[in-house]
Tab-separated table of C-alpha atoms in Angstrom:
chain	number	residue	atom	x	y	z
S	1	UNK	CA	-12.045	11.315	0.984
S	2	UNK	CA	-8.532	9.880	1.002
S	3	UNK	CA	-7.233	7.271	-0.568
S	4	UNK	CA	-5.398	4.103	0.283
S	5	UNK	CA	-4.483	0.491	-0.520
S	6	UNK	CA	-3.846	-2.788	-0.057
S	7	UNK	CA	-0.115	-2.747	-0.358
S	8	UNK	CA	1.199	-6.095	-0.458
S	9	UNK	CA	0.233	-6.410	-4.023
S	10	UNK	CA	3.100	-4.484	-4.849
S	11	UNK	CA	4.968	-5.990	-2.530
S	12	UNK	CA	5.296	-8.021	1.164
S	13	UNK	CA	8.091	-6.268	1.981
S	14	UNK	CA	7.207	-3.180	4.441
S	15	UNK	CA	9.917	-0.953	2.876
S	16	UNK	CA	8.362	-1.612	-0.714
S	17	UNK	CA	4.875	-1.432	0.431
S	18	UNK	CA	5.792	2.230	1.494
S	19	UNK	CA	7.712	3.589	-1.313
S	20	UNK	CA	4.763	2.341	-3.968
S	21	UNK	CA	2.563	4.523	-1.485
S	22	UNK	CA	5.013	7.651	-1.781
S	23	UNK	CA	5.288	6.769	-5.538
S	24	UNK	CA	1.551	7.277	-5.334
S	25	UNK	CA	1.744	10.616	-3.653
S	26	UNK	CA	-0.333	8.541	-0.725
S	27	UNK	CA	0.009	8.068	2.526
S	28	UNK	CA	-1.403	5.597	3.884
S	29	UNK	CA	-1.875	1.615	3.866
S	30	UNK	CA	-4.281	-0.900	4.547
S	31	UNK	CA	-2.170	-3.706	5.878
S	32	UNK	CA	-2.804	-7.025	5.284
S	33	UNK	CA	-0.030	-9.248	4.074
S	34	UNK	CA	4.056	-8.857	5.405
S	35	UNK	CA	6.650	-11.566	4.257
S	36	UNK	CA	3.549	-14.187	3.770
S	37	UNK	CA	1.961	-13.752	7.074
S	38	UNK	CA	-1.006	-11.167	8.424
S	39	UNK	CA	0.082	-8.233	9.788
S	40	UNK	CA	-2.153	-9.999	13.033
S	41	UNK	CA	0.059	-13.252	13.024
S	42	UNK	CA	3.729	-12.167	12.201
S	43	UNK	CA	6.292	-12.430	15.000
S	44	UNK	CA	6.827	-9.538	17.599
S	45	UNK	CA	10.362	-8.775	16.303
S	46	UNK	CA	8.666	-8.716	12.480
S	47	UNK	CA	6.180	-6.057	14.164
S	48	UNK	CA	8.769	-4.098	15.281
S	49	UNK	CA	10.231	-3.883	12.286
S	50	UNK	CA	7.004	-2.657	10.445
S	51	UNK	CA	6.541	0.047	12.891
S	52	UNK	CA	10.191	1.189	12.606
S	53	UNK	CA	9.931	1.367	8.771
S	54	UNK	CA	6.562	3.504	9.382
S	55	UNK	CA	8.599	5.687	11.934
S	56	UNK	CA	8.859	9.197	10.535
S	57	UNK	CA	8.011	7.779	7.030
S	58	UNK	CA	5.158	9.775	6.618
S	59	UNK	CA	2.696	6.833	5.800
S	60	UNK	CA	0.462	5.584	8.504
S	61	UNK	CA	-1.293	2.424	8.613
S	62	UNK	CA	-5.248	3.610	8.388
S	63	UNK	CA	-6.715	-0.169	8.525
S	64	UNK	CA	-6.202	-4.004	8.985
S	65	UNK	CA	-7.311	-6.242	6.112
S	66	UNK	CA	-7.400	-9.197	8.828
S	67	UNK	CA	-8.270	-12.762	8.257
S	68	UNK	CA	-10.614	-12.644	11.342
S	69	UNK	CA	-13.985	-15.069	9.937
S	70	UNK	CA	-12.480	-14.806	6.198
S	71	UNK	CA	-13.448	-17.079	3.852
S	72	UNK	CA	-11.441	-19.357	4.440
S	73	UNK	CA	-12.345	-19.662	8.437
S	74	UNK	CA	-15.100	-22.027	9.195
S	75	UNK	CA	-17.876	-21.179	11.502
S	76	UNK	CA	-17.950	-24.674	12.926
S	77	UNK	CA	-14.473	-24.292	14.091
S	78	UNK	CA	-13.749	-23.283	18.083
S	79	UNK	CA	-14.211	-19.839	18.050
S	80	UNK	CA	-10.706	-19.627	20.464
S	81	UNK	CA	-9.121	-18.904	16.594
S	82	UNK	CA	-10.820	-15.673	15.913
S	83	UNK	CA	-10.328	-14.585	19.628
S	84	UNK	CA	-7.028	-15.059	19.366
S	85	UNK	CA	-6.599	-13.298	16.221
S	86	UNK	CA	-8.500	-10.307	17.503
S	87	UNK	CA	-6.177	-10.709	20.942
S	88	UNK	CA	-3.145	-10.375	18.424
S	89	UNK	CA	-5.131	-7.540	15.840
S	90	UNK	CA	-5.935	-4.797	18.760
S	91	UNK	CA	-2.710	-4.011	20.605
S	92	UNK	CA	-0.727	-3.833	17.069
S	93	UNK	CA	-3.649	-1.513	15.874
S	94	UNK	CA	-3.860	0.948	18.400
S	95	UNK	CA	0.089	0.715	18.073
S	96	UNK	CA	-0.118	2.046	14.454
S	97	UNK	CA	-3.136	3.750	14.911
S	98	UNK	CA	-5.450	2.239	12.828
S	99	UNK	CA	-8.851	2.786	12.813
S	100	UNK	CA	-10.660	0.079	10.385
S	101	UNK	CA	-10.291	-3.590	10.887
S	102	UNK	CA	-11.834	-5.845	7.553
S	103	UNK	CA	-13.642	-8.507	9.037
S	104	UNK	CA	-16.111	-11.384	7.433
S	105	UNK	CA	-18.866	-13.762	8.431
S	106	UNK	CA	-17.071	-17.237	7.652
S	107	UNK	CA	-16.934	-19.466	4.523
S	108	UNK	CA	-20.321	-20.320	2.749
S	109	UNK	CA	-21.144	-24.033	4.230
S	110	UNK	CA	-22.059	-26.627	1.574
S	111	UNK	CA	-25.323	-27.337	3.707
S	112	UNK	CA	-28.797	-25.594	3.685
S	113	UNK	CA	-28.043	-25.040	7.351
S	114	UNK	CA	-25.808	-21.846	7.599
S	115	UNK	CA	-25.687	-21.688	11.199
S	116	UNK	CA	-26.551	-17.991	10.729
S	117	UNK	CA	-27.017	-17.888	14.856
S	118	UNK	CA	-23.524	-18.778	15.269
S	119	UNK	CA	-22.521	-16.430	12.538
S	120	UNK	CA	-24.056	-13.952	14.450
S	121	UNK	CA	-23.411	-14.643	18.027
S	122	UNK	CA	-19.382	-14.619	17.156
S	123	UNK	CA	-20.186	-11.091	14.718
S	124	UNK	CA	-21.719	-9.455	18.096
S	125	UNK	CA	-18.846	-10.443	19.723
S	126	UNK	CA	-16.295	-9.332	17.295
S	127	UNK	CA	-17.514	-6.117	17.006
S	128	UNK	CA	-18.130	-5.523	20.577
S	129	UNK	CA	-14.473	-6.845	20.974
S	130	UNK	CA	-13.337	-3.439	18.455
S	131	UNK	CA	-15.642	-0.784	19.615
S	132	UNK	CA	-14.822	-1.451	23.118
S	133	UNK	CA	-10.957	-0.199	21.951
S	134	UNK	CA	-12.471	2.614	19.170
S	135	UNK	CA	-11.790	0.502	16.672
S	136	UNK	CA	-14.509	-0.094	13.616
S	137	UNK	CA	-15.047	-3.456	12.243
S	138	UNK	CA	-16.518	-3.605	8.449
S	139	UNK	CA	-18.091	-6.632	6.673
S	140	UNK	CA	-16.417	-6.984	3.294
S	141	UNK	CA	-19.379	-8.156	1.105
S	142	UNK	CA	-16.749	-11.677	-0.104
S	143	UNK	CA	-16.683	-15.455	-0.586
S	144	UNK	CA	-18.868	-15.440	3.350
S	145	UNK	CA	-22.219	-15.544	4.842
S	146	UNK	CA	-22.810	-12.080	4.055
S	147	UNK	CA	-21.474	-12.018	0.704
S	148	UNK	CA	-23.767	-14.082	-0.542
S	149	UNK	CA	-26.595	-11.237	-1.574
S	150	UNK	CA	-27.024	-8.116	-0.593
S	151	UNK	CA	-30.152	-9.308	1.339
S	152	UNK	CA	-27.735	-11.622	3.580
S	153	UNK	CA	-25.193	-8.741	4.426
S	154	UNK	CA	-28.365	-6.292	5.917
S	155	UNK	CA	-29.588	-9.721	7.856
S	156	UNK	CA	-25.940	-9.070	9.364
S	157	UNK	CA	-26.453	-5.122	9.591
S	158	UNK	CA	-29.879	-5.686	11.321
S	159	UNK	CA	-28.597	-8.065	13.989
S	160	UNK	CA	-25.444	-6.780	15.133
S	161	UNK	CA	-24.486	-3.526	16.910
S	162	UNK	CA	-21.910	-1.296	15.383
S	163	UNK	CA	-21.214	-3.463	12.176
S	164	UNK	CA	-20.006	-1.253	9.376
S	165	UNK	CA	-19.277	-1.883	6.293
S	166	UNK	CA	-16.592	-2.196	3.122
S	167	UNK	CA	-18.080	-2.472	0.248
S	168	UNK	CA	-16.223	-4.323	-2.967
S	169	UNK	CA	-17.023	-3.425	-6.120
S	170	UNK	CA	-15.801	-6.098	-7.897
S	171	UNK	CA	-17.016	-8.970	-5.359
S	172	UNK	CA	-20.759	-9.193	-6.302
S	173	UNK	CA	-19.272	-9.607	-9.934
S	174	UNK	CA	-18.076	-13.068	-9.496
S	175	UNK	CA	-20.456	-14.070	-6.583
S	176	UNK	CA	-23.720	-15.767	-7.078
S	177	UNK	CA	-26.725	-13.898	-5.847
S	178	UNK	CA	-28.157	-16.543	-3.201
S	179	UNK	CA	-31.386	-14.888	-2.980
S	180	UNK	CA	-32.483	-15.053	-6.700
S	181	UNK	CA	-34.236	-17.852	-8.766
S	182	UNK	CA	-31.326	-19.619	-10.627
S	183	UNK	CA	-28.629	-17.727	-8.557
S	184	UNK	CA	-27.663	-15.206	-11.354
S	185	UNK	CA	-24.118	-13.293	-10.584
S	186	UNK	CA	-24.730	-10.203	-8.006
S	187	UNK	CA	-24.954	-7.147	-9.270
S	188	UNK	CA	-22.563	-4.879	-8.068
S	189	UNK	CA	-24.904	-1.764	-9.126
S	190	UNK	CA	-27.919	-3.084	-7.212
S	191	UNK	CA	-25.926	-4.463	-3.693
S	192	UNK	CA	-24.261	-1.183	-3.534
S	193	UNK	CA	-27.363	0.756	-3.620
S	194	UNK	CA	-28.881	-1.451	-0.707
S	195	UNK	CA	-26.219	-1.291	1.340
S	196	UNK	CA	-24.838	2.154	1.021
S	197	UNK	CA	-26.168	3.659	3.992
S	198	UNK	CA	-24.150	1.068	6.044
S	199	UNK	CA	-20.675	1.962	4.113
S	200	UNK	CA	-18.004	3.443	6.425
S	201	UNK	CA	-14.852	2.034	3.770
S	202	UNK	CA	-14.348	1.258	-0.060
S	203	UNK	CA	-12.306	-1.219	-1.883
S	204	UNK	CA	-11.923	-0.705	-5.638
S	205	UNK	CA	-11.376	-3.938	-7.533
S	206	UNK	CA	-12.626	-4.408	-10.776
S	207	UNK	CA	-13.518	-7.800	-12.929
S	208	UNK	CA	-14.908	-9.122	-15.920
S	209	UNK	CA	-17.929	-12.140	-14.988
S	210	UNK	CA	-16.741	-15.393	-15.002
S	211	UNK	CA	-17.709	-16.690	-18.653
S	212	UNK	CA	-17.017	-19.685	-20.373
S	213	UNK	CA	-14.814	-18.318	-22.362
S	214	UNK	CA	-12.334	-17.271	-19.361
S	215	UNK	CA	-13.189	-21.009	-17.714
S	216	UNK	CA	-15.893	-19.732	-15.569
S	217	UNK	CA	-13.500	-17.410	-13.421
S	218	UNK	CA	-13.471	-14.009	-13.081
S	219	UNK	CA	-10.739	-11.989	-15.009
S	220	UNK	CA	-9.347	-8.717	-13.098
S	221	UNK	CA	-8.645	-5.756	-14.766
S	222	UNK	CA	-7.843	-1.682	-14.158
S	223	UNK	CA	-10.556	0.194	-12.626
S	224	UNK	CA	-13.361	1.119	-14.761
S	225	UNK	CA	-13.029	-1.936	-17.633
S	226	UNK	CA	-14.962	-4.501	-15.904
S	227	UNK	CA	-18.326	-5.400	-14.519
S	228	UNK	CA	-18.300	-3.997	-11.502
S	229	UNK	CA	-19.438	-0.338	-11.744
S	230	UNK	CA	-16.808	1.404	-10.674
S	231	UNK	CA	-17.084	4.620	-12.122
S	232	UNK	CA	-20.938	4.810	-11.683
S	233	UNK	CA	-20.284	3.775	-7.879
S	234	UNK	CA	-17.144	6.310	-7.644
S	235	UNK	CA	-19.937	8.986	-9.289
S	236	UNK	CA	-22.234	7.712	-6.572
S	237	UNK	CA	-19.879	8.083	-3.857
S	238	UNK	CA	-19.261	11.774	-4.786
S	239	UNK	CA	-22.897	12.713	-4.973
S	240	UNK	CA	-23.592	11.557	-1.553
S	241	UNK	CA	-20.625	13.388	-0.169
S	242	UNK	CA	-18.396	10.158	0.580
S	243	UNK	CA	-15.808	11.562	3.036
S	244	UNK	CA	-14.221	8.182	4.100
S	245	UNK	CA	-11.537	5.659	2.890
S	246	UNK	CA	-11.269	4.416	-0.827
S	247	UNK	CA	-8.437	1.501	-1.015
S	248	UNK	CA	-7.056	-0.273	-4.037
S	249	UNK	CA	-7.147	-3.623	-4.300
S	250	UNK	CA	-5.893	-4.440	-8.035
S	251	UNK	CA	-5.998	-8.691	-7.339
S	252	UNK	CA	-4.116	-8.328	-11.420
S	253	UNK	CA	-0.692	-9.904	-9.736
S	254	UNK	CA	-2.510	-11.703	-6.743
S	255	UNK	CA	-5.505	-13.523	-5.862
S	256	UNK	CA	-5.698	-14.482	-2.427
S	257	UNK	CA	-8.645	-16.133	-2.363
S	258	UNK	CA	-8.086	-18.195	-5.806
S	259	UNK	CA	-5.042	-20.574	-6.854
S	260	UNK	CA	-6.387	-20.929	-10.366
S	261	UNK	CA	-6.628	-17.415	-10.944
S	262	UNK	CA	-6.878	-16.779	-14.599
S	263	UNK	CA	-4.728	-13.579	-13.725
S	264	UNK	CA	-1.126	-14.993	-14.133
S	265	UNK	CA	1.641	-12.187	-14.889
S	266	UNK	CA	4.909	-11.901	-15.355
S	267	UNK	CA	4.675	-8.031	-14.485
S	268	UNK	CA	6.418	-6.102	-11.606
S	269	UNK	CA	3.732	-6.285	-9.074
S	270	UNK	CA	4.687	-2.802	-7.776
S	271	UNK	CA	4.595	-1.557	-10.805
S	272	UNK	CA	0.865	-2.963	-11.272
S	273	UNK	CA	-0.203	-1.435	-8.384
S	274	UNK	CA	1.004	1.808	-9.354
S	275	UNK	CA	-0.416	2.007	-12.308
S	276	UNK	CA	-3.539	0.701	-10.430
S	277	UNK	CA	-3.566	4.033	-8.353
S	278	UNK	CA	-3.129	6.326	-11.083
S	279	UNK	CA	-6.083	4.404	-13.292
S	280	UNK	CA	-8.449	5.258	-10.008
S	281	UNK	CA	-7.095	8.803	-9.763
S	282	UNK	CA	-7.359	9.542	-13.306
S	283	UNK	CA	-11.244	8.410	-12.825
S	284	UNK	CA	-11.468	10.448	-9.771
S	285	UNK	CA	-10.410	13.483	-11.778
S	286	UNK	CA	-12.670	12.982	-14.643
S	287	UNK	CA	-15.337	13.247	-12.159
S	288	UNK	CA	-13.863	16.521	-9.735
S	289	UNK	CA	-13.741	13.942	-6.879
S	290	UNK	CA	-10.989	15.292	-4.933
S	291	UNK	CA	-9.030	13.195	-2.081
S	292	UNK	CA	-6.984	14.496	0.989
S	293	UNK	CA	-4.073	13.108	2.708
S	294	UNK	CA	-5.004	10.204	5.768
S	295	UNK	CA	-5.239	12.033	8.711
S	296	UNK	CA	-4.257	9.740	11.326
């Protein structure tokens, strides 16, 4: 198992996004976010830079957290978008070497009609689009079609060749369960169990249930103090021999996917995200879960 993160929470500048790795005795990345933009829609000359900076750095870029069907992407929308984001995502990723590319299954619709052919006829060809360079796409279980129970993200599993998975811990924690009378919040306990079979990738996020004491939004916190199992899914991962990618996504100075995030800080987002790392590896120790270096 080696570990990883999503490094522009401590930073969207490349050179900072590598030295919180180092400080993390890490080496590797799961890119996302540089000076605002994905790593799929910055400039060529921006790109250029990033893979000087990695140059003899000795921290590789293991995955794309793209924006390909996020939550944020509509499925009604001309699909030309997400082929030209996935045009744009391959070259730069078998430039870096990446192997993982975070996909979703588009924003939840406010209709009964989900469109879930749709959904899946642009999945198959997403995937397809990845495999056919060696590259492995993986639902993230979010604000999308799939997210919405664990039931919905198997429907996915079941009808599309090749999809993988990364499963967020603290998602199902703030996420309605769609499948359930009165829509409870998921439980991050029972989706992981479901889906673990499927699981090629790991984010750790953790999150306290949006109560109405916090306005009804989630609140983020370390690894380990929140609702979404982490520890008990870390355990988990151990026990079945879990040999792939765990990445850090500490959403404590950022929320990407939320404005009104009750998680306002004044904090040195670096510094966050170090002591993000450390929380996780001080977990992993207390359970004799060791973690190698990326091997690119």
């Amino acid at each position: 198992m080696y570990l990883t993160g999503i490094a522009d929470e401590a930073s969207q500048d490349i050179e900072q996004q590598i030295k919180a790795t180092k400080e993390l005795g890490w080496n590797a990345i799961e890119s996302r976010f540089i000076n605002g933009k994905n790593i799929h829609d910055i400039s060529e000359d921006e790109f250029k830079q990033v893979c000087d900076a990695l140059d003899g750095s000795g921290v590789f870029i293991n995955a794309f957290g793209s924006a390909i069907g996020n939550w944020g992407k509509d499925v009604r929308d001309d699909f030309s978008i997400t082929e030209e984001e996935i045009g744009r995502a391959i070259p730069r990723m078998k430039a870096l070497g990446a192997k993982f590319v975070r996909i979703m299954s588009y924003k939840v619709l406010d209709q009964d009609d989900q469109l879930v052919e749709e959904r899946i006829r642009r999945l198959r060809k997403i995937v397809d689009s990845f495999s056919s360079e060696g590259i492995t796409a993986v639902h993230e279980n979010c604000m999308n079609y799939g997210g919405m129970s664990w039931q919905h993200t198997m429907e996915l599993i079941q009808a599309v060749p090749n999809l993988k998975l990364v499963f967020d811990t603290a998602n199902p924690a703030f996420n309605l369960d769609r499948s359930k009378e009165g829509e409870p919040w998921q439980d991050p306990w029972e989706f992981y169990n479901k889906v673990k079979e499927h699981i090629a990738y790991v984010h750790i996020k953790d999150c306290l249930n949006p109560t109405p004491e916090n306005n009804n939004r989630e609140v983020y916190v370390y690894p380990g103090e929140g609702d979404g199992c982490v520890k008990e899914i870390i355990s988990d991962l151990k026990a079945i021999e879990y040999d792939g990618g765990i990445s850090i996504e500490p959403h404590l100075a950022a929320v990407f996917h939320d404005a009104d995030s009750q998680n306002k800080t004044d904090q040195d987002p670096k510094e966050i995200y170090i002591r993000y790392g450390k929380h996780l590896m001080e977990i992993l120790r207390g359970i004799g879960f060791e973690h190698h270096p990326y091997s690119p």
